[in-house]
Coordinates of N, CA and C in Angstrom, one line a residue:
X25 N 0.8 -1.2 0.0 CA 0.0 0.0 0.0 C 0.9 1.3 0.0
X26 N 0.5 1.9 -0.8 CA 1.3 3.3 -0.5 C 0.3 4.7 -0.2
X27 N 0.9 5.3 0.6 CA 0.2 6.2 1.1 C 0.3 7.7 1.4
X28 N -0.4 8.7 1.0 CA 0.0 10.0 1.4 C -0.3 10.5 2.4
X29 N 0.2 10.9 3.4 CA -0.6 11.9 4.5 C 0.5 13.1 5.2
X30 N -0.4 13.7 6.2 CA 0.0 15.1 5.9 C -0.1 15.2 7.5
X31 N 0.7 16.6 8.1 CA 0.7 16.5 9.2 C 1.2 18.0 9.4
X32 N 0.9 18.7 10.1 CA 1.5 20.2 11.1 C 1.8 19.8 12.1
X33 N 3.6 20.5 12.1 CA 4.2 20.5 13.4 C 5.6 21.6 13.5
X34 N 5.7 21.3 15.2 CA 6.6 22.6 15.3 C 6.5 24.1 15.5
X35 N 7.2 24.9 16.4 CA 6.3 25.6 17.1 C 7.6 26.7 17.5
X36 N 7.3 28.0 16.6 CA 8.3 28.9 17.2 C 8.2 29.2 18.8
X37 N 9.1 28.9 19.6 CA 8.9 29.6 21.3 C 9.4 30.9 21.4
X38 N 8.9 31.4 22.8 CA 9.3 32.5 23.2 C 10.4 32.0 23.8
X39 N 10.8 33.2 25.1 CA 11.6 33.3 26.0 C 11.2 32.3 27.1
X40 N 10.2 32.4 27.2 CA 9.4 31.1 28.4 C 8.7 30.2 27.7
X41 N 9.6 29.5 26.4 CA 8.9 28.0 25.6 C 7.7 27.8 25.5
X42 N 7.0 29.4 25.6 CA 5.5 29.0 25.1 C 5.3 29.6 23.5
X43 N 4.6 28.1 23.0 CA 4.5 28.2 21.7 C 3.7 29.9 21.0
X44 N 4.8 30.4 20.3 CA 4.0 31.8 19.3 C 3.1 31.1 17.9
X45 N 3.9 30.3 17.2 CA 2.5 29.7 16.2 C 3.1 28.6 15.8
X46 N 3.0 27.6 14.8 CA 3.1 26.8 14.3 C 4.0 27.1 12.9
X47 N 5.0 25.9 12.6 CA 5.8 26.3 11.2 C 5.7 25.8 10.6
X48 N 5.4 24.2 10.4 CA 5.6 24.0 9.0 C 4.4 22.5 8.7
X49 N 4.1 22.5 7.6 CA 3.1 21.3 7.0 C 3.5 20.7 6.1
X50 N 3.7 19.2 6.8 CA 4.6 18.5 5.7 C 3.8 17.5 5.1
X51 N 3.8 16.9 3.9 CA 3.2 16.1 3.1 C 3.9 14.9 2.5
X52 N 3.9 13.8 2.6 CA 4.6 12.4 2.5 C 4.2 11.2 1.7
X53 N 4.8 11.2 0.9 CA 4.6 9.8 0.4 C 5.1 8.2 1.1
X54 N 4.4 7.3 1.9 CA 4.8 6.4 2.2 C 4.7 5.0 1.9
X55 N 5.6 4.5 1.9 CA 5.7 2.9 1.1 C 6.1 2.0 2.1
X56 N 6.2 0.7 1.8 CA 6.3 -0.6 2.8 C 8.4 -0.1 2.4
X57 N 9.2 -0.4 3.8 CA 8.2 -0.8 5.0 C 8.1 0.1 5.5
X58 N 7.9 1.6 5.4 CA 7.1 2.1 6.3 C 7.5 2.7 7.6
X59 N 8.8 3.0 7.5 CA 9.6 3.4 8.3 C 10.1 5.0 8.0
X60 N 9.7 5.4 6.8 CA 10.2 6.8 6.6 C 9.8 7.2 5.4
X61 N 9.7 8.5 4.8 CA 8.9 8.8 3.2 C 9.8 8.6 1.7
X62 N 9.6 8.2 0.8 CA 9.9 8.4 0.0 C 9.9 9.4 -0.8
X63 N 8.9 10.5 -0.8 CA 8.8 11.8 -1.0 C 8.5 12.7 0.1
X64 N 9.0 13.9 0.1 CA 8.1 14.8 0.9 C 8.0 16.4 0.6
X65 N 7.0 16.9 0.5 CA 7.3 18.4 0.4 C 6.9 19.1 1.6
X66 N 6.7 20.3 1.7 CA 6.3 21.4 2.7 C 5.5 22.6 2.4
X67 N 5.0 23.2 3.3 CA 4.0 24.3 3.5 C 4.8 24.8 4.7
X68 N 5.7 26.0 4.7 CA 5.7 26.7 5.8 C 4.6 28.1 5.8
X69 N 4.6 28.0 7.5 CA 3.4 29.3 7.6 C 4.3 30.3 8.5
X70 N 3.5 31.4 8.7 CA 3.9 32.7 9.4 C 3.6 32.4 10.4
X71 N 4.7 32.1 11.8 CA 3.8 31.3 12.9 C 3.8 32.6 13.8
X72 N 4.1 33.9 13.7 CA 4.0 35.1 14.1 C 2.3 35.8 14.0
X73 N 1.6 35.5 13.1 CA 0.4 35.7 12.7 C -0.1 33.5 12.4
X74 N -0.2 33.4 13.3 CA -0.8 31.8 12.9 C -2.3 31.9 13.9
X75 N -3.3 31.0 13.1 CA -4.7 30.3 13.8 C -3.9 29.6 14.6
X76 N -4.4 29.3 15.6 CA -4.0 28.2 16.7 C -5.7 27.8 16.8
X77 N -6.9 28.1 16.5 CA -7.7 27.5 16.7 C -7.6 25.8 16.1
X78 N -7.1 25.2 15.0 CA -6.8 24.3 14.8 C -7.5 24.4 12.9
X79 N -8.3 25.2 12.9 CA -8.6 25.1 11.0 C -7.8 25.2 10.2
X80 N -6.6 26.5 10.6 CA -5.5 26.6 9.4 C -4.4 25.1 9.2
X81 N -4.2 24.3 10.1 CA -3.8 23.3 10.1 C -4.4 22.1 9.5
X82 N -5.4 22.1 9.5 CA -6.3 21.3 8.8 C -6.3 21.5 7.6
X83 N -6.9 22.7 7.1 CA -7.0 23.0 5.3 C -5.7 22.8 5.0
X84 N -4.1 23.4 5.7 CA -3.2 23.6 4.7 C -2.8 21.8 5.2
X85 N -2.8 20.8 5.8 CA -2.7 19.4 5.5 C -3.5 19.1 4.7
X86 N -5.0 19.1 4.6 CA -5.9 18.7 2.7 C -5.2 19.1 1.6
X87 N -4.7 20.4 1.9 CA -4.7 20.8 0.5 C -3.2 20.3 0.0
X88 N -2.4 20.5 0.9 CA -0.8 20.2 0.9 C -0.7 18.4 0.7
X89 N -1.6 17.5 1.2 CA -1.7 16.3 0.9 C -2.3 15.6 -0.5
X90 N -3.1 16.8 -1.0 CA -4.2 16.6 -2.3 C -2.9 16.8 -3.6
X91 N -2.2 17.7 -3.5 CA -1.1 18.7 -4.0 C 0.2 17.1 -4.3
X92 N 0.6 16.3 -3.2 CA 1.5 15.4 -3.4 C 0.3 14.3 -3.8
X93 N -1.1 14.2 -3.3 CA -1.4 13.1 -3.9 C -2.0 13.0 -5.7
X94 N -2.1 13.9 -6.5 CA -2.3 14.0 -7.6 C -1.0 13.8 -8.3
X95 N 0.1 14.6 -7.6 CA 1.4 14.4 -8.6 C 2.0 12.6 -8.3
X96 N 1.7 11.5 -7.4 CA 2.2 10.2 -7.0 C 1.3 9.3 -6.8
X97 N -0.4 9.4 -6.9 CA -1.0 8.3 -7.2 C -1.4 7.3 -6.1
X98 N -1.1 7.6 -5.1 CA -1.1 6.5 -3.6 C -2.7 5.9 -3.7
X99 N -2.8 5.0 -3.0 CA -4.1 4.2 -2.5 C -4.3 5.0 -1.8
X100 N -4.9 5.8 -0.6 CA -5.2 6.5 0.2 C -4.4 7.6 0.6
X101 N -5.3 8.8 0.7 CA -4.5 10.0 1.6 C -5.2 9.9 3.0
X102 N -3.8 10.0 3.8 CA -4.4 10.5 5.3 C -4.1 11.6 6.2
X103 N -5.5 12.0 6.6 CA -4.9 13.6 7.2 C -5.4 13.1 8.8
X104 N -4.2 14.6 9.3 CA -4.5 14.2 10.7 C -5.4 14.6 12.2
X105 N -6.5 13.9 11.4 CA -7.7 14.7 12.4 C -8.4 12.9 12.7
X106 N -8.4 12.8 13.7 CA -9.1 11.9 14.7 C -10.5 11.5 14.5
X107 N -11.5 11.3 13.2 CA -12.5 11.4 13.0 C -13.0 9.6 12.9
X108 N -11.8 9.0 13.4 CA -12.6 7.7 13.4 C -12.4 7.0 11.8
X109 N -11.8 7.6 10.8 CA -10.9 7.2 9.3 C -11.9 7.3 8.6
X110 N -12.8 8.5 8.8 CA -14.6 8.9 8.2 C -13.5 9.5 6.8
X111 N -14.4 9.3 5.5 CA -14.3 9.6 4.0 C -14.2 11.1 4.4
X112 N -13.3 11.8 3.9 CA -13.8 13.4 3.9 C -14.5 14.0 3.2
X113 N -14.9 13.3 1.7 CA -16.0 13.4 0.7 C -17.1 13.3 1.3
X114 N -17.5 12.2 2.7 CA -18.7 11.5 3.1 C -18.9 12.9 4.2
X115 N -18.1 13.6 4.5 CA -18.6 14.9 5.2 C -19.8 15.9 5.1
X116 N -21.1 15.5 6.1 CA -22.0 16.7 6.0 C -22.4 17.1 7.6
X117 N -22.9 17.8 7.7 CA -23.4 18.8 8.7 C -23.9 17.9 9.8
X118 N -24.4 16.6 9.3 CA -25.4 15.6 9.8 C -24.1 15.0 10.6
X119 N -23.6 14.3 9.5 CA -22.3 13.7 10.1 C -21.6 13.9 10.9
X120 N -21.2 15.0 10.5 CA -20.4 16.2 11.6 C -20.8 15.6 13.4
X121 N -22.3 16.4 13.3 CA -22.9 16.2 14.3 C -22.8 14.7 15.2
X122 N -23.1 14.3 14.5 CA -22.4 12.7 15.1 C -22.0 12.1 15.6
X123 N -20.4 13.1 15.0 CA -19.4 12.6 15.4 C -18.9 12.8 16.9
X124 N -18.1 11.8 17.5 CA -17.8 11.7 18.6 C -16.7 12.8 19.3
X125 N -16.6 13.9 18.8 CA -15.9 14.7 19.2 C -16.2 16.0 20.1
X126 N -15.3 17.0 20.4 CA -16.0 18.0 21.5 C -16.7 19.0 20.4
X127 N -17.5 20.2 20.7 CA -18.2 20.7 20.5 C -17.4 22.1 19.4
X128 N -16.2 22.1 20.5 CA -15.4 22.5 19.5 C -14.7 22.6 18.0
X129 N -14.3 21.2 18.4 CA -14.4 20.1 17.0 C -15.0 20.3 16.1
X130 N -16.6 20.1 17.0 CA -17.3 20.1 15.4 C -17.5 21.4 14.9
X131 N -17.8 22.7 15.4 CA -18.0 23.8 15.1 C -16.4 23.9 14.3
X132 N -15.5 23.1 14.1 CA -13.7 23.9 13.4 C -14.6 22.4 12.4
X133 N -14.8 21.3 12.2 CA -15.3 20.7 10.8 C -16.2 21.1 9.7
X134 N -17.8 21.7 10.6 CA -18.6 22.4 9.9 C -18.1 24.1 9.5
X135 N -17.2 24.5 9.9 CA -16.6 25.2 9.2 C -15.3 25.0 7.9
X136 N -14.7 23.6 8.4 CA -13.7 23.1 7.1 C -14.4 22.9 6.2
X137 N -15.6 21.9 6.4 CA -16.2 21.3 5.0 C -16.5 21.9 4.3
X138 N -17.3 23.0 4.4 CA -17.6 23.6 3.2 C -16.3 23.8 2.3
X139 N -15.5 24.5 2.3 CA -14.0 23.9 1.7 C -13.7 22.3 1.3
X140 N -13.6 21.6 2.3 CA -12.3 20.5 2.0 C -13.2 19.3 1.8
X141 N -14.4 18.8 1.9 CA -15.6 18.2 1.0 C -15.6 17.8 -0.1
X142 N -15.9 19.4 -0.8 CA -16.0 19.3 -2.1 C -14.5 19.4 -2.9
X143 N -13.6 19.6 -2.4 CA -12.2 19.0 -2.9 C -12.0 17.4 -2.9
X144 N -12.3 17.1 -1.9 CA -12.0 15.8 -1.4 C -12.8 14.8 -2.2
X145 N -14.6 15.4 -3.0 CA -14.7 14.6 -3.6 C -14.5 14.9 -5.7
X146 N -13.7 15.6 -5.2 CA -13.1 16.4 -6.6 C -12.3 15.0 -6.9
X147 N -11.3 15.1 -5.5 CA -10.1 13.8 -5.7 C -10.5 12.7 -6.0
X148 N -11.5 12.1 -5.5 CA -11.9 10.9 -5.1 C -12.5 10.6 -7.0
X149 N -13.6 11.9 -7.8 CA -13.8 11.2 -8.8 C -13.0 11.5 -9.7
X150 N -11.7 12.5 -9.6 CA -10.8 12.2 -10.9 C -9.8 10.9 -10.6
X151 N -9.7 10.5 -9.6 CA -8.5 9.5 -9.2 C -8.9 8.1 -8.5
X152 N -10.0 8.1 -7.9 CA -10.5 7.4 -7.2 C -9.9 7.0 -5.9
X153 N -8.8 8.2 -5.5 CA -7.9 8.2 -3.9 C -9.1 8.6 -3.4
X154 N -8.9 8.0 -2.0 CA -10.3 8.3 -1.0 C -9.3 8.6 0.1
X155 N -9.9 10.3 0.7 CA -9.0 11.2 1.7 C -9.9 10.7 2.9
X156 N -9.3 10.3 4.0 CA -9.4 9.5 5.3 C -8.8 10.5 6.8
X157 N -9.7 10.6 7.2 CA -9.2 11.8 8.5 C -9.3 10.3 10.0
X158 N -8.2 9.9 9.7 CA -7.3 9.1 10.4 C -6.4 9.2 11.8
X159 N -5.9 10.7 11.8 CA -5.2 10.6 12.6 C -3.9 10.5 13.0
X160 N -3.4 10.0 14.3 CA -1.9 9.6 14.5 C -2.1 7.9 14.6
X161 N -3.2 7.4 14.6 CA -3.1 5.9 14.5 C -2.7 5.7 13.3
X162 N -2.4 6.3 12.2 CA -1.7 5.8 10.9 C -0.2 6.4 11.3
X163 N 0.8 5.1 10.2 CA 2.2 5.3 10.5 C 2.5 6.3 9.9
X164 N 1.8 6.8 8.7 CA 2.0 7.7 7.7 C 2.2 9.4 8.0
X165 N 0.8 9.1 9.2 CA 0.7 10.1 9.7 C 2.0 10.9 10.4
X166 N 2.2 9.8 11.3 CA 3.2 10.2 12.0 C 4.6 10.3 11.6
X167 N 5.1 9.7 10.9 CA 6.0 9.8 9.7 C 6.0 11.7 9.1
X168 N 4.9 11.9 9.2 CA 4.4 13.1 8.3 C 4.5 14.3 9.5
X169 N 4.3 13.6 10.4 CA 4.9 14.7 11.9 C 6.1 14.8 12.2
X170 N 7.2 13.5 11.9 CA 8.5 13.8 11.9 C 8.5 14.5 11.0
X171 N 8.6 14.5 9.6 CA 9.2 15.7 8.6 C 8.7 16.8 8.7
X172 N 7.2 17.0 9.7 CA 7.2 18.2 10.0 C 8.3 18.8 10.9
X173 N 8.8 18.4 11.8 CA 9.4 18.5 13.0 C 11.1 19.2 12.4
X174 N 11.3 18.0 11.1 CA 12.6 18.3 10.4 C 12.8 19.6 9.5
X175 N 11.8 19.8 9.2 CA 11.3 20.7 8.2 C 11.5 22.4 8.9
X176 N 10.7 22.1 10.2 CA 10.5 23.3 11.7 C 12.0 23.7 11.8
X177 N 13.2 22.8 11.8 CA 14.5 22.7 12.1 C 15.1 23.3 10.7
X178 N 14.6 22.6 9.2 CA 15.2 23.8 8.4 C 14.9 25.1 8.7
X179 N 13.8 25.8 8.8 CA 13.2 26.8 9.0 C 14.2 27.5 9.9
X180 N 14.4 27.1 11.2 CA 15.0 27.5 12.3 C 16.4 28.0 11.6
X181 N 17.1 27.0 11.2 CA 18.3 27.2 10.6 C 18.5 28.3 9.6
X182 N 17.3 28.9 8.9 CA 17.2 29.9 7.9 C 17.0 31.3 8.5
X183 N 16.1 31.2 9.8 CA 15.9 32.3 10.7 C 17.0 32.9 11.5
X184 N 17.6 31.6 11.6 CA 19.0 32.2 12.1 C 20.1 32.8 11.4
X185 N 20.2 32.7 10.5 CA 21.3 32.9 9.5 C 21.0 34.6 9.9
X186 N 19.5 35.0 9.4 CA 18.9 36.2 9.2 C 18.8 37.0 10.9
X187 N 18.5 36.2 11.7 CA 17.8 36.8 13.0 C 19.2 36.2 14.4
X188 N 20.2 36.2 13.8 CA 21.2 35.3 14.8 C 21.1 34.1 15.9
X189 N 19.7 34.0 16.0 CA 19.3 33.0 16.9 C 17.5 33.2 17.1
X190 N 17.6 31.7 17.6 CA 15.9 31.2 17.7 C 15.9 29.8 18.3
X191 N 14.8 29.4 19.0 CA 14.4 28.3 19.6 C 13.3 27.9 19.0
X192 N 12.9 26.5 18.9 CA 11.5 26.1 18.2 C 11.8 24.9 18.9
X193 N 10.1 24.7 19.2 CA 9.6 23.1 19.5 C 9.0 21.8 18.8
X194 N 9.8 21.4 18.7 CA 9.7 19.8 18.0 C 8.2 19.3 18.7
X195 N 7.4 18.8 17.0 CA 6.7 17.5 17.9 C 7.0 16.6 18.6
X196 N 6.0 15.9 19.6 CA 6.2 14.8 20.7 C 7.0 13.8 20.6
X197 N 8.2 13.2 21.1 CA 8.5 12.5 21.0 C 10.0 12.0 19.8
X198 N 10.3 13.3 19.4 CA 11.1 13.3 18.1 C 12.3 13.8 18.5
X199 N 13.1 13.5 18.2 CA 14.8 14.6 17.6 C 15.3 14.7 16.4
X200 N 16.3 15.8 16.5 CA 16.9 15.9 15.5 C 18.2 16.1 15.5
X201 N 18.6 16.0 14.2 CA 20.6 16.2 14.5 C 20.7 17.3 12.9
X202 N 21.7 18.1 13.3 CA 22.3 18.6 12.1 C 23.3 18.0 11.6
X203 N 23.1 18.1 10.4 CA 24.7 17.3 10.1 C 25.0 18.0 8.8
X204 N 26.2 17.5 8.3 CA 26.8 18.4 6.8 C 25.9 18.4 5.5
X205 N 24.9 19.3 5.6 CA 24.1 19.3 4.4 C 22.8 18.4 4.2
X206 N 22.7 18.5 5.7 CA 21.4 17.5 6.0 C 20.6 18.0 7.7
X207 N 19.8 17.2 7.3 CA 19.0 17.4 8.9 C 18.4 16.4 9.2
X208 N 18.1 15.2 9.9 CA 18.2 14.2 10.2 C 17.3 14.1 11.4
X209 N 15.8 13.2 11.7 CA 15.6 13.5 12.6 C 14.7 12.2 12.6
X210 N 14.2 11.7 13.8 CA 13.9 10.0 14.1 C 12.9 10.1 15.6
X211 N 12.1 9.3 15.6 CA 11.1 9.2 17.0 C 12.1 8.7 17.7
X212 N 11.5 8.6 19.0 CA 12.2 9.0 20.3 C 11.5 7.7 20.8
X213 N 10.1 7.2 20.5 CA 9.2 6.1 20.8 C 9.8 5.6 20.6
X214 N 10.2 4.1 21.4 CA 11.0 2.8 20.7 C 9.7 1.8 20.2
X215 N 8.1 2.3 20.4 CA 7.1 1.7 20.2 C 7.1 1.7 18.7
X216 N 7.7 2.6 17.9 CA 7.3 2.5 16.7 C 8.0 2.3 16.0
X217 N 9.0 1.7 16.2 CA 9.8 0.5 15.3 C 10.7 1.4 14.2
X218 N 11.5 2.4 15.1 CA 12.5 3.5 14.1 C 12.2 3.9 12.8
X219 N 11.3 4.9 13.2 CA 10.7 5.9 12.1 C 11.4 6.9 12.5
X220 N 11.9 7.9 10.7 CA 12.8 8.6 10.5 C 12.7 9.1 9.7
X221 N 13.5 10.1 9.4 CA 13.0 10.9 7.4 C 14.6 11.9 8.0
X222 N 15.0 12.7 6.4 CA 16.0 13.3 6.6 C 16.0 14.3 5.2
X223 N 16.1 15.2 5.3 CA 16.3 16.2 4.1 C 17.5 17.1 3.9
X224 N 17.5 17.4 2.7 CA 18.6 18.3 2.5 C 18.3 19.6 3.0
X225 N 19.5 20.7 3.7 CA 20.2 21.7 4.4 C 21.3 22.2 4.3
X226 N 21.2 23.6 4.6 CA 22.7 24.2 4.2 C 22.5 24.6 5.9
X227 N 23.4 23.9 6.8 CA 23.6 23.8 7.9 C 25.0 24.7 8.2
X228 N 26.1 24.6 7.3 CA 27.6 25.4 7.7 C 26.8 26.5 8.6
X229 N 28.1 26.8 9.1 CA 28.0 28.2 9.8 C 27.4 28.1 11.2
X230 N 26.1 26.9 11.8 CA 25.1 27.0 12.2 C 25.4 26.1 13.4
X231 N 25.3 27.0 14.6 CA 25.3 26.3 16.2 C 24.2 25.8 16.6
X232 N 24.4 24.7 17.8 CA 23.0 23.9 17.5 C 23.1 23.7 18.9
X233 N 21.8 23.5 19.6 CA 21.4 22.3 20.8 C 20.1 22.0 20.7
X234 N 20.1 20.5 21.3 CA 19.2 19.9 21.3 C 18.7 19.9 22.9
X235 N 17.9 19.9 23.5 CA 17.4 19.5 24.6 C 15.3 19.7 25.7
X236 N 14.9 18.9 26.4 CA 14.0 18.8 26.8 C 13.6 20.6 26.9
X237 N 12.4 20.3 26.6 CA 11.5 21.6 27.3 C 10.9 21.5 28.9
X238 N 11.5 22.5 29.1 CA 11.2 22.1 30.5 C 10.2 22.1 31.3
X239 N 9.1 22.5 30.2 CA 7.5 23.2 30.6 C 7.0 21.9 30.5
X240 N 7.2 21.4 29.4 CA 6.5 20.1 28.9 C 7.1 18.9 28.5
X241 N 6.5 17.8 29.4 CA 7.6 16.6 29.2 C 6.8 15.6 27.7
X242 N 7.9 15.3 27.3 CA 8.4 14.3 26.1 C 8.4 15.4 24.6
X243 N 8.6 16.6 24.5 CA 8.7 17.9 23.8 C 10.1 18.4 23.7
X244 N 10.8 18.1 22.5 CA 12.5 18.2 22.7 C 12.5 20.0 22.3
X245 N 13.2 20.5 22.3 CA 13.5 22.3 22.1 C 15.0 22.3 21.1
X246 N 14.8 22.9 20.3 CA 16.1 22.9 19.2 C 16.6 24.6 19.3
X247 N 17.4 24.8 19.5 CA 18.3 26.1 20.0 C 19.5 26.2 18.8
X248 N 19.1 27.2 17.8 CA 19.9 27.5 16.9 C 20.6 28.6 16.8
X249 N 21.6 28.9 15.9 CA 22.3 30.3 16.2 C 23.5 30.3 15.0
X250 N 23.8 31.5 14.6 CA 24.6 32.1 14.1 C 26.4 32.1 14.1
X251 N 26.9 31.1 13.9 CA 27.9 31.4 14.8 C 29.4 32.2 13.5

């Protein structure tokens, strides 16, 4: 099976490691076995001006997952919203309501669908990919939150060059390493059987630490700088 899905992660901090917005949305092609992507591209956002309600993360994963799933063809895309692996084409108002989630929730879906619906079943009849709001119970998924996480860390690296320094927070459970023209980063779970992804970086020049956040446990903090 091959699969696309999509994931936001990563989180410019302040001075007191509380997240200012969200960086980057990454989209993945994954194949057996399933341990890391064979494609990936990106969507970074302005995490200075970012929704934290949770919609802007949602549309730019549909649409950043639809974007790699037309150009590679996969059996299924999966995005990562917890809806029980409900068709996103099968999305209506009714449904919505239904569903087992908070109130919240549904009021950020019945405001996606009208958008990501009728894309979803755009995809489904030119290609016959069926978009699945899945979650982190897919490997894909989470795969798709490492390269977000790696992705967060190029960004970091580019801010720095410009801004001499910056801190950002890694999704749960992840690290990363710099290395000569790469960025390299792998779960921290030993539950999921060494999942990993790595992209190209122009790293020279660039001071690094890795370490825990102190606010929040299993959340690593990446500390970059100019040197």
């Amino acid at each position: 099976m091959r699969i696309v899905a999509s994931d936001t992660g990563g989180a410019l901090l302040d001075g007191d490691y509380t997240p200012i917005g969200l960086i980057a949305t990454a989209a993945v092609l994954v194949e057996k076995p399933y341990r890391t992507a064979s494609m990936s591209i990106v969507k970074y956002s302005d995490p200075f001006s970012y929704d934290m309600s949770g919609r802007q993360a949602v549309k730019d994963e549909a649409l950043l997952a639809m974007k790699l799933a037309r150009k590679t063809k996969p059996d299924v895309v999966h995005i990562d919203s917890t809806l029980g692996g409900i068709e996103i084409r099968k999305l209506d108002d009714v449904t919505i309501d239904a569903l087992r989630i908070s109130d919240r929730g549904k009021a950020v879906w019945h405001d996606l669908r009208k958008d990501l619906q009728p894309l979803a079943k755009r995809l489904w009849e030119d290609t016959g990919i069926e978009m699945v709001a899945i979650g982190k119970e897919s490997v894909a998924v989470r795969i798709a939150e490492i390269f977000a996480g790696i992705y967060t860390a190029r960004w970091a690296v580019e801010y720095a060059r410009k801004n001499k320094r910056t801190s950002v927070g890694l999704p749960r459970y992840m690290s990363v390493e710099l290395r000569p023209g790469k960025i390299y980063g792998e779960s921290l779970d030993p539950r999921e059987g060494g999942l990993f992804g790595e992209i190209e970086a122009e790293t020279e020049g660039i001071g690094w630490e890795l370490y825990p956040n102190p606010l929040v446990r299993t959340f690593m903090v990446l500390e970059v700088w100019r040197e």
